Amino acid sequence: MSILFGGRATGAESFNPTFAGRIWMAVLTNLRQSISSLGELWRTPLWTLITVAVLGVSMTFPATLHLLVKNVQQVSNSYDKSFEISLFLQNTATETDVATLSTLLQGNPEVAEVKLISKDAAMQEFKQESGFGEALDFIEQNPLPHVLLVTPKVNTPAAAQQLQENLAKERFVELAKLDISWLERLAALVNLVQQAVYAIAVLLLAGAILVIGNTIRLLIMDKKSEIEVMKLVGATDGFIQRPFLYTGIWLGLFAGILAFLVIELMLWWLEGALARVTSLYQSQFHFAALTFGEFSSLLLIGITLGFIGSYLAVRSHIRAIEPA
Amino acid sequence: MLRFEQVSKGYPGGFVALDRVSFELGKGEMAFLTGHSGAGKSTLLKLVSLIERPSAGRVIINGIDLSTITSRQIPYVRRDIGMIFQDHRLLKTHTVFDNVALPLVIEGFTGRDMARRVHAALDQVGLLDKARCLPETLSGGEAQRVGIARAVVNKPPLLLADEPTGNLDPDLSKDIMRVFEAFNQAGVSVLIASHDLGLIARMRYRMMTLKSGRMIHDGLMHKEEEAQ
């Protein structure tokens, strides 16, 4: 409705007064503006390519690191499950005591498997492995204790530690040993890398926003006279800025697609090397590529970056342009 | 329709572009605004189209004081005012059709309804056959008529023209003025700023003369001025 001339029907209202009609009109206008933004990008292919390449590369790097962390985590998780608690028994424990304890442990719901290494078997093994051989025959009494190797059912380091503490309190148990410090170290390292990846990602994505913002700013400056004319014939700031927002969104979307393609290309290139690594780990580990969810988030991140970058640019610059 | 009440416009540095100007343009009236360059013609038009705000006094359109219009409302006010410029200000990368359609697109028109209105406006200025051309292939007079078509396409009640014939030869200027007369006869109020005194004199419309920001004459042109 006109402000100055009450009763003068203006614009779309003059022929389509329904609410649904106006919504439809707004959808059409947006569609038209988004497609025309795409057309503008198409008309300047070199400029578009360079911009998308810059954005795509700055998205590829964090995405690749994410993929790397994801796979390292998978490897370290597979190690997490391979706990073993060694129970060194007291010297006073007899064969019968050992057998009783072994049966008792097998009944424990947290225990998957119990394996006995008897005094004699341990001595035998030690003789072979240590190289002392015959020299050990001079020892009158076997100083080695009976050992029970317990494989827990639990699969987190903390639960395994809990089990180890419980087993240490069992009768005849001199010492219960769980070697998880190296696992903890690995987990801490993976965590550190992960945090570093996030920090790098934030920096690179902030850079991408600045690139988009600057690109859109140049575009606005380039169209200064056009914007002035639009303001003179009654365009609102919202109407004028929408094509630039769509330009940013398109650039972000294309950058996301480019990042995905580059990663896929890289995986294809590394396929042979990866296959060799995974074969060394036998079937324990399979290299995971980008999932569909990750692909979608890559596109979504691109679109979001494009929108934020272009919004920052249009907000300050479109308002500043006034016809003189 | 359009009323100025003791309107002054000064710029930082002490330059006074308009000094207590008052006049009223009736509904359906056509008038010329003359004066040497720098006399304040453009400034006066800019106050109407809200490109500038007055330092003192009131500009009133259809009973509404423009000082009550917020900057958010300015686009909607401009949709009620058709503006024509000396350099016609067409979008170079868009066709004649797209240029004329711009005000309609801004208002949300689409499809057949928009095309119908654009063709009607182009028909009124006699350029229906040039709809698909780019502005740079047009002559000066044709480009100016496209500018007029764009100004009238959404049927504004008020037309403002700033030196619309400034770059045209006398014959083309006469054609352009005839186009304005036609819209005026259809009931549109028209205010044309021009320094082409010879052309205006022959047309016998109300004339307002500005000199150094002051309104020194308002009415039909005197014989002695015509002789100058």
Short mmCIF file of N, CA and C in Angstrom, two decimals, chain A residues 222-318:
data_model
loop_
_atom_site.label_atom_id
_atom_site.label_comp_id
_atom_site.label_asym_id
_atom_site.label_seq_id
_atom_site.Cartn_x
_atom_site.Cartn_y
_atom_site.Cartn_z
N ASP A 222 31.39 -2.64 -7.76
CA ASP A 222 31.30 -2.73 -9.21
C ASP A 222 29.90 -2.34 -9.71
N LYS A 223 28.90 -2.58 -8.87
CA LYS A 223 27.51 -2.34 -9.28
C LYS A 223 26.94 -1.10 -8.61
N LYS A 224 27.82 -0.21 -8.19
CA LYS A 224 27.39 0.95 -7.43
C LYS A 224 26.30 1.73 -8.17
N SER A 225 26.53 2.03 -9.46
CA SER A 225 25.56 2.86 -10.17
C SER A 225 24.23 2.12 -10.33
N GLU A 226 24.31 0.80 -10.54
CA GLU A 226 23.09 0.01 -10.66
C GLU A 226 22.28 0.06 -9.35
N ILE A 227 22.99 -0.05 -8.23
CA ILE A 227 22.33 -0.01 -6.92
C ILE A 227 21.67 1.35 -6.71
N GLU A 228 22.37 2.42 -7.14
CA GLU A 228 21.79 3.77 -7.00
C GLU A 228 20.47 3.87 -7.78
N VAL A 229 20.48 3.36 -9.01
CA VAL A 229 19.26 3.41 -9.83
C VAL A 229 18.14 2.63 -9.14
N MET A 230 18.48 1.45 -8.61
CA MET A 230 17.46 0.64 -7.96
C MET A 230 16.87 1.37 -6.75
N LYS A 231 17.75 2.05 -6.01
CA LYS A 231 17.24 2.81 -4.86
C LYS A 231 16.33 3.95 -5.32
N LEU A 232 16.69 4.57 -6.47
CA LEU A 232 15.89 5.69 -6.97
C LEU A 232 14.49 5.25 -7.40
N VAL A 233 14.38 4.03 -7.91
CA VAL A 233 13.05 3.61 -8.36
C VAL A 233 12.31 2.85 -7.26
N GLY A 234 12.83 2.91 -6.03
CA GLY A 234 12.04 2.45 -4.89
C GLY A 234 12.36 1.05 -4.39
N ALA A 235 13.58 0.56 -4.66
CA ALA A 235 13.94 -0.77 -4.13
C ALA A 235 14.35 -0.64 -2.67
N THR A 236 13.91 -1.57 -1.85
CA THR A 236 14.34 -1.59 -0.45
C THR A 236 15.75 -2.17 -0.38
N ASP A 237 16.43 -1.91 0.73
CA ASP A 237 17.77 -2.49 0.92
C ASP A 237 17.71 -4.01 0.84
N GLY A 238 16.63 -4.57 1.40
CA GLY A 238 16.47 -6.03 1.39
C GLY A 238 16.43 -6.57 -0.02
N PHE A 239 15.70 -5.90 -0.88
CA PHE A 239 15.59 -6.34 -2.28
C PHE A 239 16.94 -6.26 -2.97
N ILE A 240 17.68 -5.18 -2.69
CA ILE A 240 18.96 -4.98 -3.36
C ILE A 240 20.00 -5.99 -2.87
N GLN A 241 19.96 -6.30 -1.57
CA GLN A 241 21.03 -7.15 -1.04
C GLN A 241 20.81 -8.63 -1.32
N ARG A 242 19.57 -9.03 -1.62
CA ARG A 242 19.30 -10.46 -1.79
C ARG A 242 20.15 -11.12 -2.89
N PRO A 243 20.29 -10.50 -4.09
CA PRO A 243 21.13 -11.16 -5.10
C PRO A 243 22.56 -11.37 -4.62
N PHE A 244 23.09 -10.44 -3.81
CA PHE A 244 24.46 -10.60 -3.32
C PHE A 244 24.53 -11.74 -2.30
N LEU A 245 23.49 -11.86 -1.48
CA LEU A 245 23.46 -12.98 -0.53
C LEU A 245 23.42 -14.30 -1.29
N TYR A 246 22.61 -14.34 -2.35
CA TYR A 246 22.54 -15.56 -3.14
C TYR A 246 23.88 -15.85 -3.80
N THR A 247 24.56 -14.80 -4.28
CA THR A 247 25.89 -15.00 -4.87
C THR A 247 26.81 -15.67 -3.85
N GLY A 248 26.81 -15.15 -2.62
CA GLY A 248 27.64 -15.73 -1.57
C GLY A 248 27.27 -17.18 -1.30
N ILE A 249 25.98 -17.46 -1.26
CA ILE A 249 25.51 -18.82 -0.99
C ILE A 249 25.94 -19.76 -2.11
N TRP A 250 25.79 -19.31 -3.35
CA TRP A 250 26.22 -20.15 -4.48
C TRP A 250 27.71 -20.44 -4.40
N LEU A 251 28.50 -19.37 -4.14
CA LEU A 251 29.95 -19.55 -4.06
C LEU A 251 30.29 -20.57 -2.98
N GLY A 252 29.63 -20.47 -1.82
CA GLY A 252 29.88 -21.39 -0.72
C GLY A 252 29.51 -22.82 -1.08
N LEU A 253 28.37 -22.95 -1.77
CA LEU A 253 27.91 -24.29 -2.17
C LEU A 253 28.92 -24.92 -3.13
N PHE A 254 29.35 -24.13 -4.13
CA PHE A 254 30.31 -24.66 -5.10
C PHE A 254 31.62 -25.01 -4.41
N ALA A 255 32.03 -24.18 -3.45
CA ALA A 255 33.28 -24.44 -2.72
C ALA A 255 33.16 -25.76 -1.96
N GLY A 256 31.99 -26.01 -1.37
CA GLY A 256 31.76 -27.27 -0.66
C GLY A 256 31.87 -28.46 -1.59
N ILE A 257 31.26 -28.32 -2.77
CA ILE A 257 31.31 -29.42 -3.75
C ILE A 257 32.76 -29.64 -4.19
N LEU A 258 33.48 -28.52 -4.42
CA LEU A 258 34.87 -28.64 -4.85
C LEU A 258 35.69 -29.35 -3.78
N ALA A 259 35.50 -28.96 -2.51
CA ALA A 259 36.24 -29.58 -1.41
C ALA A 259 35.98 -31.08 -1.40
N PHE A 260 34.73 -31.47 -1.59
CA PHE A 260 34.37 -32.88 -1.61
C PHE A 260 35.09 -33.61 -2.75
N LEU A 261 35.06 -32.98 -3.95
CA LEU A 261 35.70 -33.61 -5.11
C LEU A 261 37.20 -33.77 -4.88
N VAL A 262 37.82 -32.72 -4.31
CA VAL A 262 39.27 -32.77 -4.08
C VAL A 262 39.60 -33.91 -3.12
N ILE A 263 38.79 -34.07 -2.06
CA ILE A 263 39.04 -35.13 -1.08
C ILE A 263 38.88 -36.50 -1.73
N GLU A 264 37.83 -36.63 -2.54
CA GLU A 264 37.61 -37.91 -3.21
C GLU A 264 38.78 -38.24 -4.15
N LEU A 265 39.26 -37.19 -4.85
CA LEU A 265 40.38 -37.35 -5.76
C LEU A 265 41.63 -37.78 -4.98
N MET A 266 41.82 -37.16 -3.83
CA MET A 266 42.98 -37.45 -2.99
C MET A 266 42.91 -38.92 -2.51
N LEU A 267 41.72 -39.35 -2.10
CA LEU A 267 41.54 -40.74 -1.63
C LEU A 267 41.83 -41.71 -2.76
N TRP A 268 41.36 -41.35 -3.96
CA TRP A 268 41.59 -42.21 -5.11
C TRP A 268 43.09 -42.33 -5.39
N TRP A 269 43.79 -41.21 -5.26
CA TRP A 269 45.23 -41.14 -5.48
C TRP A 269 45.97 -41.97 -4.44
N LEU A 270 45.50 -41.95 -3.20
CA LEU A 270 46.18 -42.63 -2.09
C LEU A 270 45.69 -44.06 -1.91
N GLU A 271 44.78 -44.49 -2.77
CA GLU A 271 44.12 -45.78 -2.56
C GLU A 271 45.13 -46.92 -2.38
N GLY A 272 46.17 -46.98 -3.26
CA GLY A 272 47.16 -48.04 -3.20
C GLY A 272 47.90 -48.04 -1.87
N ALA A 273 48.40 -46.86 -1.50
CA ALA A 273 49.16 -46.73 -0.26
C ALA A 273 48.30 -47.10 0.94
N LEU A 274 47.04 -46.68 0.91
CA LEU A 274 46.13 -46.97 2.02
C LEU A 274 45.88 -48.47 2.13
N ALA A 275 45.73 -49.12 0.96
CA ALA A 275 45.45 -50.56 0.95
C ALA A 275 46.61 -51.31 1.60
N ARG A 276 47.87 -50.85 1.34
CA ARG A 276 49.03 -51.51 1.92
C ARG A 276 49.02 -51.36 3.45
N VAL A 277 48.70 -50.14 3.91
CA VAL A 277 48.65 -49.91 5.35
C VAL A 277 47.58 -50.79 5.99
N THR A 278 46.39 -50.79 5.39
CA THR A 278 45.30 -51.54 6.01
C THR A 278 45.56 -53.04 5.97
N SER A 279 46.28 -53.50 4.94
CA SER A 279 46.56 -54.95 4.88
C SER A 279 47.50 -55.33 6.02
N LEU A 280 48.40 -54.40 6.42
CA LEU A 280 49.29 -54.67 7.54
C LEU A 280 48.50 -54.81 8.84
N TYR A 281 47.39 -54.12 8.93
CA TYR A 281 46.55 -54.22 10.13
C TYR A 281 45.53 -55.34 10.00
N GLN A 282 45.70 -56.16 8.95
CA GLN A 282 44.75 -57.20 8.63
C GLN A 282 43.32 -56.64 8.58
N SER A 283 42.39 -57.32 9.15
CA SER A 283 41.01 -56.87 8.98
C SER A 283 40.58 -55.93 10.11
N GLN A 284 41.52 -55.63 11.02
CA GLN A 284 41.14 -54.81 12.17
C GLN A 284 40.66 -53.43 11.77
N PHE A 285 41.16 -52.92 10.64
CA PHE A 285 40.98 -51.51 10.34
C PHE A 285 40.66 -51.32 8.87
N HIS A 286 39.59 -50.56 8.62
CA HIS A 286 39.21 -50.26 7.25
C HIS A 286 39.14 -48.74 7.12
N PHE A 287 39.82 -48.20 6.11
CA PHE A 287 39.85 -46.74 5.98
C PHE A 287 38.47 -46.21 5.62
N ALA A 288 37.96 -45.28 6.43
CA ALA A 288 36.62 -44.76 6.21
C ALA A 288 36.69 -43.47 5.40
N ALA A 289 35.96 -43.41 4.28
CA ALA A 289 35.88 -42.20 3.46
C ALA A 289 34.79 -41.29 4.04
N LEU A 290 34.49 -40.20 3.31
CA LEU A 290 33.43 -39.30 3.78
C LEU A 290 32.07 -39.98 3.69
N THR A 291 31.31 -39.89 4.74
CA THR A 291 29.95 -40.43 4.70
C THR A 291 29.03 -39.41 4.03
N PHE A 292 27.81 -39.84 3.73
CA PHE A 292 26.87 -38.91 3.10
C PHE A 292 26.56 -37.75 4.05
N GLY A 293 26.47 -38.07 5.34
CA GLY A 293 26.22 -37.02 6.34
C GLY A 293 27.32 -35.98 6.34
N GLU A 294 28.57 -36.47 6.22
CA GLU A 294 29.70 -35.53 6.22
C GLU A 294 29.71 -34.70 4.93
N PHE A 295 29.34 -35.35 3.83
CA PHE A 295 29.25 -34.63 2.55
C PHE A 295 28.20 -33.51 2.67
N SER A 296 27.05 -33.85 3.25
CA SER A 296 26.00 -32.84 3.42
C SER A 296 26.47 -31.71 4.33
N SER A 297 27.17 -32.07 5.42
CA SER A 297 27.60 -30.99 6.31
C SER A 297 28.64 -30.13 5.63
N LEU A 298 29.45 -30.74 4.75
CA LEU A 298 30.44 -29.96 4.00
C LEU A 298 29.73 -28.89 3.16
N LEU A 299 28.66 -29.32 2.47
CA LEU A 299 27.88 -28.37 1.65
C LEU A 299 27.22 -27.33 2.54
N LEU A 300 26.68 -27.78 3.66
CA LEU A 300 25.98 -26.88 4.57
C LEU A 300 26.96 -25.84 5.13
N ILE A 301 28.17 -26.30 5.48
CA ILE A 301 29.18 -25.37 5.99
C ILE A 301 29.52 -24.34 4.92
N GLY A 302 29.68 -24.82 3.68
CA GLY A 302 29.97 -23.91 2.57
C GLY A 302 28.89 -22.85 2.42
N ILE A 303 27.64 -23.30 2.43
CA ILE A 303 26.51 -22.38 2.27
C ILE A 303 26.48 -21.38 3.42
N THR A 304 26.71 -21.88 4.64
CA THR A 304 26.69 -20.99 5.81
C THR A 304 27.80 -19.95 5.71
N LEU A 305 29.00 -20.41 5.34
CA LEU A 305 30.12 -19.46 5.19
C LEU A 305 29.76 -18.41 4.16
N GLY A 306 29.21 -18.85 3.02
CA GLY A 306 28.84 -17.92 1.95
C GLY A 306 27.84 -16.90 2.44
N PHE A 307 26.87 -17.39 3.19
CA PHE A 307 25.83 -16.48 3.67
C PHE A 307 26.41 -15.47 4.66
N ILE A 308 27.19 -15.96 5.63
CA ILE A 308 27.74 -15.05 6.65
C ILE A 308 28.65 -14.02 5.99
N GLY A 309 29.54 -14.50 5.10
CA GLY A 309 30.48 -13.59 4.44
C GLY A 309 29.76 -12.51 3.65
N SER A 310 28.77 -12.93 2.86
CA SER A 310 28.09 -11.93 2.03
C SER A 310 27.20 -11.03 2.88
N TYR A 311 26.64 -11.59 3.96
CA TYR A 311 25.78 -10.76 4.82
C TYR A 311 26.60 -9.65 5.45
N LEU A 312 27.81 -10.00 5.93
CA LEU A 312 28.67 -8.98 6.54
C LEU A 312 28.97 -7.88 5.53
N ALA A 313 29.18 -8.28 4.26
CA ALA A 313 29.52 -7.29 3.24
C ALA A 313 28.31 -6.41 2.89
N VAL A 314 27.16 -7.03 2.63
CA VAL A 314 26.02 -6.21 2.19
C VAL A 314 25.52 -5.31 3.30
N ARG A 315 25.59 -5.80 4.54
CA ARG A 315 25.04 -5.03 5.65
C ARG A 315 25.65 -3.64 5.72
N SER A 316 26.98 -3.58 5.57
CA SER A 316 27.62 -2.28 5.72
C SER A 316 27.64 -1.51 4.40
N HIS A 317 27.79 -2.23 3.27
CA HIS A 317 28.07 -1.48 2.03
C HIS A 317 26.82 -1.04 1.28
N ILE A 318 25.75 -1.84 1.31
CA ILE A 318 24.56 -1.45 0.54
C ILE A 318 23.90 -0.23 1.16
#
